[in-house]
Coordinates of C-alpha atoms in Angstrom, one line a residue:
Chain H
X11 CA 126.3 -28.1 -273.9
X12 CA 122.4 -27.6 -273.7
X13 CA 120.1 -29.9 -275.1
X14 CA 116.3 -29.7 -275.9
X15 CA 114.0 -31.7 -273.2
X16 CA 113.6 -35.0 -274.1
X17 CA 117.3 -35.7 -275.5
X18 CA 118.3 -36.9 -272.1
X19 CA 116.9 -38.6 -269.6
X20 CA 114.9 -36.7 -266.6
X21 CA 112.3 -37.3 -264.0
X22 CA 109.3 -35.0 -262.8
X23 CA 107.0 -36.0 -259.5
X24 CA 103.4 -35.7 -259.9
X25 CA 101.7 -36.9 -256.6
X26 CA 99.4 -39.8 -256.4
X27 CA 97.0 -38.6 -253.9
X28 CA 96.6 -34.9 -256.1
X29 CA 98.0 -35.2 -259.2
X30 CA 100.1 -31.9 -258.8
X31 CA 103.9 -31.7 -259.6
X32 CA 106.7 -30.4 -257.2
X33 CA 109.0 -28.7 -259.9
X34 CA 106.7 -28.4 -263.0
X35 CA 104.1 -25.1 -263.3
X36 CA 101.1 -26.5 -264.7
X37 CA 98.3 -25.0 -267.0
X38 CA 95.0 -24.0 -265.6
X39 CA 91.9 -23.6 -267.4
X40 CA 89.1 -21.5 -265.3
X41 CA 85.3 -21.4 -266.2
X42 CA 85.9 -18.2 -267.9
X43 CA 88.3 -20.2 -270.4
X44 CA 85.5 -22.6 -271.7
X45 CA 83.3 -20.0 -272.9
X46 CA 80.3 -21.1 -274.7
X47 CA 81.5 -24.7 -273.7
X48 CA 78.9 -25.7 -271.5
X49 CA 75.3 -26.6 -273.6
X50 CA 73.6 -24.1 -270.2
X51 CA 74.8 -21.0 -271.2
X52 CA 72.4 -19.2 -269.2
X53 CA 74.1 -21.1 -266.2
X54 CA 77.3 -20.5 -266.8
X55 CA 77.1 -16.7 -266.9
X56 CA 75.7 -16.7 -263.8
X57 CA 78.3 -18.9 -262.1
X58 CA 80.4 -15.9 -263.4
X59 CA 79.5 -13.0 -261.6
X60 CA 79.6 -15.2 -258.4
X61 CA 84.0 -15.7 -259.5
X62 CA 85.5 -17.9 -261.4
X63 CA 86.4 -21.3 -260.4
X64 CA 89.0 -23.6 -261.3
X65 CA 88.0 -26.2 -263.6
X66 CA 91.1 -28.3 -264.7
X67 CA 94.5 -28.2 -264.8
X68 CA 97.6 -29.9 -266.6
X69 CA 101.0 -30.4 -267.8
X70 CA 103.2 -29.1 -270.7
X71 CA 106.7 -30.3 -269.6
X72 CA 107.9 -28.7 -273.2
X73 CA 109.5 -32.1 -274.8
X74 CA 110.9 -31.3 -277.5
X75 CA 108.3 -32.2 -280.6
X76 CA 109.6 -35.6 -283.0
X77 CA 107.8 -38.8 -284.0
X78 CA 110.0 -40.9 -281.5
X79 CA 109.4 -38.4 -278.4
X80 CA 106.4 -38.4 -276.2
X81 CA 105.0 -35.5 -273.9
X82 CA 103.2 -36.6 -270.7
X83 CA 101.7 -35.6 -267.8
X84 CA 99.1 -35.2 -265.3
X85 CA 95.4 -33.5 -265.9
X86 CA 93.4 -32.7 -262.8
X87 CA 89.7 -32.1 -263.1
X88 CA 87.9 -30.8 -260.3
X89 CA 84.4 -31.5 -258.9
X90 CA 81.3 -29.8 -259.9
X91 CA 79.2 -29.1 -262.6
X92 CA 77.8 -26.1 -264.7
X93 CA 74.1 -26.3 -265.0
X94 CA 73.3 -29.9 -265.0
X95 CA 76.8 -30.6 -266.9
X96 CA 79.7 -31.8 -264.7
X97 CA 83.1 -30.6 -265.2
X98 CA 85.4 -31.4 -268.0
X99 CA 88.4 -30.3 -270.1
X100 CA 88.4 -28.9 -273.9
X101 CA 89.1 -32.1 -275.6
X102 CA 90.7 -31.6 -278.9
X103 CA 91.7 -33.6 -282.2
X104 CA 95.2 -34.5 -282.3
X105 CA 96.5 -32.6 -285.6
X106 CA 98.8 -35.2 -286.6
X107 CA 95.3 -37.5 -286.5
X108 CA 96.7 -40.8 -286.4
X109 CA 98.3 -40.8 -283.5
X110 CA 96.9 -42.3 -280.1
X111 CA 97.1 -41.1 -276.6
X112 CA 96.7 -43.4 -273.5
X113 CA 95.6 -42.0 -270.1
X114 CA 96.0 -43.9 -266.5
X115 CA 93.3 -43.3 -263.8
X116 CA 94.9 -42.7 -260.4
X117 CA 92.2 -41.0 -258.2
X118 CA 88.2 -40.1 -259.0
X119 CA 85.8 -41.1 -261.5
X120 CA 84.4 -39.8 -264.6
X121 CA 84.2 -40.6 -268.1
X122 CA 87.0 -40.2 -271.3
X123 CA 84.4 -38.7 -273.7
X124 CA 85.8 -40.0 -277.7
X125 CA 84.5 -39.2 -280.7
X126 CA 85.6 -39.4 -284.4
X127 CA 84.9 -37.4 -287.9
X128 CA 82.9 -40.5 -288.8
X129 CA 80.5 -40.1 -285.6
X130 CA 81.7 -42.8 -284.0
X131 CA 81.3 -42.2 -280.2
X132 CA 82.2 -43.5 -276.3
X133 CA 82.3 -42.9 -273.2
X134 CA 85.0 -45.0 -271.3
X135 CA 84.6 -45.0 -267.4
X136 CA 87.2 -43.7 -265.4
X137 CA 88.2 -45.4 -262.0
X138 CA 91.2 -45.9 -260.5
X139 CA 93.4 -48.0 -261.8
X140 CA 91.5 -47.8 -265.4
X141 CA 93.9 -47.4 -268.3
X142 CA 92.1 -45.8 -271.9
X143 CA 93.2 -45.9 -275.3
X144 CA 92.1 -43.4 -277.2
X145 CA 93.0 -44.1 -280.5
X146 CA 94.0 -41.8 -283.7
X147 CA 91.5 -40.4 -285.1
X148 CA 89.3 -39.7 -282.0
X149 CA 88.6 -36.2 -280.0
X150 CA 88.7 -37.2 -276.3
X151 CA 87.6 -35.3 -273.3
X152 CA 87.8 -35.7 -269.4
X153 CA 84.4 -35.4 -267.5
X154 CA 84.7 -35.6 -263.3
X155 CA 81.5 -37.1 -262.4
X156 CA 82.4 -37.8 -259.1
X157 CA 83.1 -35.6 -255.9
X158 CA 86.7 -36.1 -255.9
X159 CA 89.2 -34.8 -258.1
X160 CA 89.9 -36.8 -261.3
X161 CA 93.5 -37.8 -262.4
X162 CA 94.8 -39.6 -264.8
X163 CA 98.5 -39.6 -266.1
X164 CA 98.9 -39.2 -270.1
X165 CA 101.0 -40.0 -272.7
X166 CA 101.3 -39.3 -276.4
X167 CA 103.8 -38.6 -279.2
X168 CA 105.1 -35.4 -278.5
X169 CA 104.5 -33.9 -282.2
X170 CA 100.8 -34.8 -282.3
X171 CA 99.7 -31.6 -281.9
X172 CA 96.1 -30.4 -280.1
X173 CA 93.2 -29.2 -282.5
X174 CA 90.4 -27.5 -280.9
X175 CA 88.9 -26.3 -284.4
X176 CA 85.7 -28.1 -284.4
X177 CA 84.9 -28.5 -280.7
X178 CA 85.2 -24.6 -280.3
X179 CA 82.7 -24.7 -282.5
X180 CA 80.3 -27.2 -282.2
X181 CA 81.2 -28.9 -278.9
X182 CA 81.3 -33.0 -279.0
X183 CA 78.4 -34.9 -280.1
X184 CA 77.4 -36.0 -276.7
X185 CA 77.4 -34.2 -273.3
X186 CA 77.2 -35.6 -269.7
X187 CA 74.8 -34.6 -267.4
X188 CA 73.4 -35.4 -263.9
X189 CA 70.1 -37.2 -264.3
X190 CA 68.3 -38.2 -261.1
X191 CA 71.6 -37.9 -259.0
X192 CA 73.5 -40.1 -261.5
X193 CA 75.6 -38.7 -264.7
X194 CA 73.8 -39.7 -268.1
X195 CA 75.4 -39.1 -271.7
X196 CA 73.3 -37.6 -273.8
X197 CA 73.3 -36.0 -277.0
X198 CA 74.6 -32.2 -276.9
X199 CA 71.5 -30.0 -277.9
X200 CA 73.0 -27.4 -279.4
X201 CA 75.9 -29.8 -282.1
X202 CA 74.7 -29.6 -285.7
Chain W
X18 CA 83.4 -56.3 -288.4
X19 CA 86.9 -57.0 -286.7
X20 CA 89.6 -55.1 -285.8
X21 CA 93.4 -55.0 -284.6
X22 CA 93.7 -53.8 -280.9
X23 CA 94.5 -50.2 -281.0
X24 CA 91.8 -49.2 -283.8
X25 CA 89.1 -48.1 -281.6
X26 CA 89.0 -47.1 -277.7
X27 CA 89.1 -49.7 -275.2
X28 CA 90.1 -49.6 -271.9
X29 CA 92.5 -52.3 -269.1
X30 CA 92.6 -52.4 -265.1
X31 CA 95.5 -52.4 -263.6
X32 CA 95.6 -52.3 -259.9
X33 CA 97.6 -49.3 -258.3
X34 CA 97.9 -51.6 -255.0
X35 CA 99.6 -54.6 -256.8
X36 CA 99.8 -53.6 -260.7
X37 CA 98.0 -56.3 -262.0
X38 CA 95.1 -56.4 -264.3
X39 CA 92.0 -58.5 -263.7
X40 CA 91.4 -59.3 -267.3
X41 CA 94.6 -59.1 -269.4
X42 CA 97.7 -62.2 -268.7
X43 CA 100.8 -61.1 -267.6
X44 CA 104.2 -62.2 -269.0
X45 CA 106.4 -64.0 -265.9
X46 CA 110.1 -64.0 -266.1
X47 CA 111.6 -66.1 -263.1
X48 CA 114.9 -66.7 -262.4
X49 CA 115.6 -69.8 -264.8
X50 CA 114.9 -67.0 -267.2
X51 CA 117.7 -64.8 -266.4
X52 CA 120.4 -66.8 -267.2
X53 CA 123.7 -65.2 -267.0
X54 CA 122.3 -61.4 -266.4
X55 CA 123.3 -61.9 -263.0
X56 CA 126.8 -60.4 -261.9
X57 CA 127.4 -63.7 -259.2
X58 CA 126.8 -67.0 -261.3
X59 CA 127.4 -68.8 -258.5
X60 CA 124.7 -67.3 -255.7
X61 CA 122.2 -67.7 -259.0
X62 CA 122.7 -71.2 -259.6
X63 CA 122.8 -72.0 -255.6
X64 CA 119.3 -70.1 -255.2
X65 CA 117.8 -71.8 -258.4
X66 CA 118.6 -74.9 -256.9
X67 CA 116.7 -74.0 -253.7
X68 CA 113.6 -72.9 -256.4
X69 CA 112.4 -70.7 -259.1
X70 CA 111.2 -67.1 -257.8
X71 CA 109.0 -65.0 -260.1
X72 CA 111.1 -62.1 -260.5
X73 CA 109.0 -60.0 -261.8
X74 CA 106.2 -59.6 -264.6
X75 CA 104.8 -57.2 -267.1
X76 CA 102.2 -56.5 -269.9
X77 CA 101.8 -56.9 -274.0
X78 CA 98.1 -56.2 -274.7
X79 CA 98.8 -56.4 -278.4
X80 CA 98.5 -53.1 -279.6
X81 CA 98.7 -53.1 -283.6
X82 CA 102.4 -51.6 -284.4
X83 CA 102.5 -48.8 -286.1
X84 CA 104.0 -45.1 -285.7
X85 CA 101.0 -43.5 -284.0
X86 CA 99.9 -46.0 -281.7
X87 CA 101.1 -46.9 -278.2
X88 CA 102.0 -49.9 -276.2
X89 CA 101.4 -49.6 -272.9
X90 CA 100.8 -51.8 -269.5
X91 CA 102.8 -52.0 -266.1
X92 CA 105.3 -53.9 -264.8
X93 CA 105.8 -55.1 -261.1
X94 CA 109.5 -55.9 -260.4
X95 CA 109.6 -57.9 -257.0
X96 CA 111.9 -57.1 -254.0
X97 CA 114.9 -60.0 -253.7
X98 CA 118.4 -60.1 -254.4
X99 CA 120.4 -62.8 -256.8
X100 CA 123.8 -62.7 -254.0
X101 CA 124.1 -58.6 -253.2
X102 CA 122.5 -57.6 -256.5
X103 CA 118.8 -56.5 -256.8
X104 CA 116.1 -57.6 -258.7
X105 CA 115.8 -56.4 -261.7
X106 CA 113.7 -56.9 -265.7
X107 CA 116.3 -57.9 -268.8
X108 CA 116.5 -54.8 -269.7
X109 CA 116.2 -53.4 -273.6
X110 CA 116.9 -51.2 -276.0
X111 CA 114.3 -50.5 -278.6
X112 CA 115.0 -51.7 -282.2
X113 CA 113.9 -48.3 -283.3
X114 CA 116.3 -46.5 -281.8
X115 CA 114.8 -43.0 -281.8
X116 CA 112.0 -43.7 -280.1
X117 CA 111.1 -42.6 -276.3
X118 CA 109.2 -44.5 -273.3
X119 CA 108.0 -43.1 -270.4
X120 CA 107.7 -45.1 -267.0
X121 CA 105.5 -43.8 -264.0
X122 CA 106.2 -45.3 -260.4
X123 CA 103.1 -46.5 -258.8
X124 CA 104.7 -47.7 -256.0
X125 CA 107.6 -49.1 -254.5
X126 CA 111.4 -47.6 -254.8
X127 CA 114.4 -48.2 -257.1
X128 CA 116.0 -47.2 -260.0
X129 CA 115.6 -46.6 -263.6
X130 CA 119.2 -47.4 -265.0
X131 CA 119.7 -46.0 -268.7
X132 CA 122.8 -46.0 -271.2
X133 CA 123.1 -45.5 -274.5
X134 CA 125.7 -47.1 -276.9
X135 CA 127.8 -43.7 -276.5
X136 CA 128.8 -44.8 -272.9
X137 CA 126.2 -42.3 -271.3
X138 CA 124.5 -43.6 -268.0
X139 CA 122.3 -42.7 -265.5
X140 CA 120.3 -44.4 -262.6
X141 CA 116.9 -42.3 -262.4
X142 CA 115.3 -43.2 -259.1
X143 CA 112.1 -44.2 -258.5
X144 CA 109.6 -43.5 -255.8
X145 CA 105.8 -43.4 -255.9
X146 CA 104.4 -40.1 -258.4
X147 CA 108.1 -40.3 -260.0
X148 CA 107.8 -40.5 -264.0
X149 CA 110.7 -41.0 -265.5
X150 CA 111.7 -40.2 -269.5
X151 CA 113.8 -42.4 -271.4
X152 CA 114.5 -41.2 -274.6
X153 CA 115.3 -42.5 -277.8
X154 CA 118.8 -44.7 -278.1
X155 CA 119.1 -45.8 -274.1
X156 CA 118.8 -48.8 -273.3
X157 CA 116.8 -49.1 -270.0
X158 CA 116.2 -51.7 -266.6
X159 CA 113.6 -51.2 -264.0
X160 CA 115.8 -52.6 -260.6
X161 CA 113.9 -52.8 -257.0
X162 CA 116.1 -52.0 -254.3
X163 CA 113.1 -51.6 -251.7
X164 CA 111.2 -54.2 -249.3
X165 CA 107.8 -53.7 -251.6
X166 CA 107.0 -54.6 -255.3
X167 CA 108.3 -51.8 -257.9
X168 CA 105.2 -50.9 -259.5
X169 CA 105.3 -48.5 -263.0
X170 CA 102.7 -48.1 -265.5
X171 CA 104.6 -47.4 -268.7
X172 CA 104.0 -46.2 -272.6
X173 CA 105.9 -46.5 -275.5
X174 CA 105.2 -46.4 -279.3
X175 CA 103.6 -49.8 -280.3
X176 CA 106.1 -50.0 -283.2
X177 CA 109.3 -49.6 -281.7
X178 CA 110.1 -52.9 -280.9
X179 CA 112.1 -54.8 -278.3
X180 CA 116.2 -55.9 -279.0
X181 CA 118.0 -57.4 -275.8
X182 CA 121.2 -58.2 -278.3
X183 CA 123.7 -56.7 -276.2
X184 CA 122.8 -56.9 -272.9
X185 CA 122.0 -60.4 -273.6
X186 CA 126.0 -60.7 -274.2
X187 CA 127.5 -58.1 -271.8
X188 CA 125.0 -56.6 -269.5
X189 CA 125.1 -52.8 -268.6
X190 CA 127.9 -51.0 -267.7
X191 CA 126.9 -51.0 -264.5
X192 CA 124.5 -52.9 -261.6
X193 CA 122.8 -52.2 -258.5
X194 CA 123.9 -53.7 -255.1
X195 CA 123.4 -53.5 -251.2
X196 CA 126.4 -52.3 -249.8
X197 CA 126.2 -51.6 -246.0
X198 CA 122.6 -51.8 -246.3
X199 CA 121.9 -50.2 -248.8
X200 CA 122.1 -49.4 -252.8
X201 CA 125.0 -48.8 -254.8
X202 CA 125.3 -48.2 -258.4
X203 CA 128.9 -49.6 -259.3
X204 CA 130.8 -51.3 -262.0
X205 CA 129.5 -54.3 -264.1
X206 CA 132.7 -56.7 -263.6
X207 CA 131.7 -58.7 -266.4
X208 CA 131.4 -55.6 -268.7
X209 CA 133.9 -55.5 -271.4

């Protein structure tokens, strides 16, 4: 008898002190992955030549896709920036748009970047213990600003789908930068 | 310009040392509240006479229902026993049946136990960085069977309501006790 994941019940370990699991293989996104990402492009080709650093990294446990399941995980973004522009993940647009996704802050700090097709835009801070909503509807990125690295544990339905279509393109409305040794959100010059 | 909870980001603290939030109330359920769930009647109504111990507590932010939005908050189950059996929450299925929850342990040790109206059962430990998947159609009980507070932060569609029916009138199949020291997962003798 086999069943899809997500039928039956099952655990998976993801360490509180570094966010990695046990048993799971997770998905890694290097600087060479978020081409034309980062607003300094000038910087970030130069960073390449010197190798290519690990960025962030996450979960796809493969639960099975219905509206009553949910996929979850850890994401792990690491310390450092590209230019003046800390580390982050992709973001995307959940495709089935109406459908939230909460993440739990268990080690470093940052930002959960949201933004919506109406322009609506915030940065929620990320400390431990901080829980965000990010509701349907919105594009949400992590952004470490901190020197450790950034965890949070994340749940949504598991058929919501990830749409990158309009940040590959244009990037999010806002980007976060270190300003006089302190991260500042400001708006992305090169969104249109 | 108002809105239900869940229409735009926001964000809630929740300790990882203790579970509880600074802003948000928690709901208490203390032993006067558990009328009957316990296996030995007698060792309840001997230790209520003695007091009331806050058994444990959990969160309802008030997340608008609806099929793409979440619930979510954490729930601290404190370390005790009711005569040989542990502490433990009511226990519940969700009224719509096909639809998941995911719990992640924070801290403390015990067991997830799960069963669906099949007869399928399982007792999914719990130990800090363990998340643990209960699908659609178990019903589910967080039960401490350590010397520290169970912590889990947990998520769950906003929409899928909460029906105790059954266990209100039989219980699970089974319950946790200390036997030579330590747990055991055995028999519910009240279970019919």
């Amino acid at each position: 008898m086999t069943h899809a994941l997500g039928t039956n019940p099952f655990s998976v370990y993801f360490s509180l002190n570094n966010g990695l699991s046990d048993t799971a293989p997770s998905l890694k996104r290097h600087l060479s992955n978020m081409k034309g990402m980062y607003a300094d492009g000038k910087a970030q080709a130069a960073m390449l030549e010197g190798g290519d650093p690990l960025l962030y990294e996450f979960y796809d446990l493969g639960v099975k896709e219905s509206e009553g399941s949910l996929a979850f995980g850890t994401s792990i973004v690491y310390p450092g920036k590209v230019g003046d522009e800390y580390y982050m993940t992709k973001g995307h647009y959940h495709t089935i748009r109406d459908t939230a996704e909460v993440y739990y802050c268990i080690g470093g700090r940052g930002f959960m970047l949201m933004e919506n097709e109406a322009g609506d835009w915030i940065g929620e801070p990320f400390t431990p213990g901080k829980a965000v909503y990010v509701p349907g509807g919105y594009a949400h990125r992590s952004i470490n600003t901190g020197t450790e690295p950034l965890i949070t544990f994340y749940v949504f339905r598991s058929d919501a789908g990830h749409d990158y279509g309009s940040i590959e393109t244009k990037g999010f409305r806002k980007i976060v930068v270190e300003r006089d040794g302190a991260p500042a959100i400001i708006d992305n010059p090169h969104w249109t």
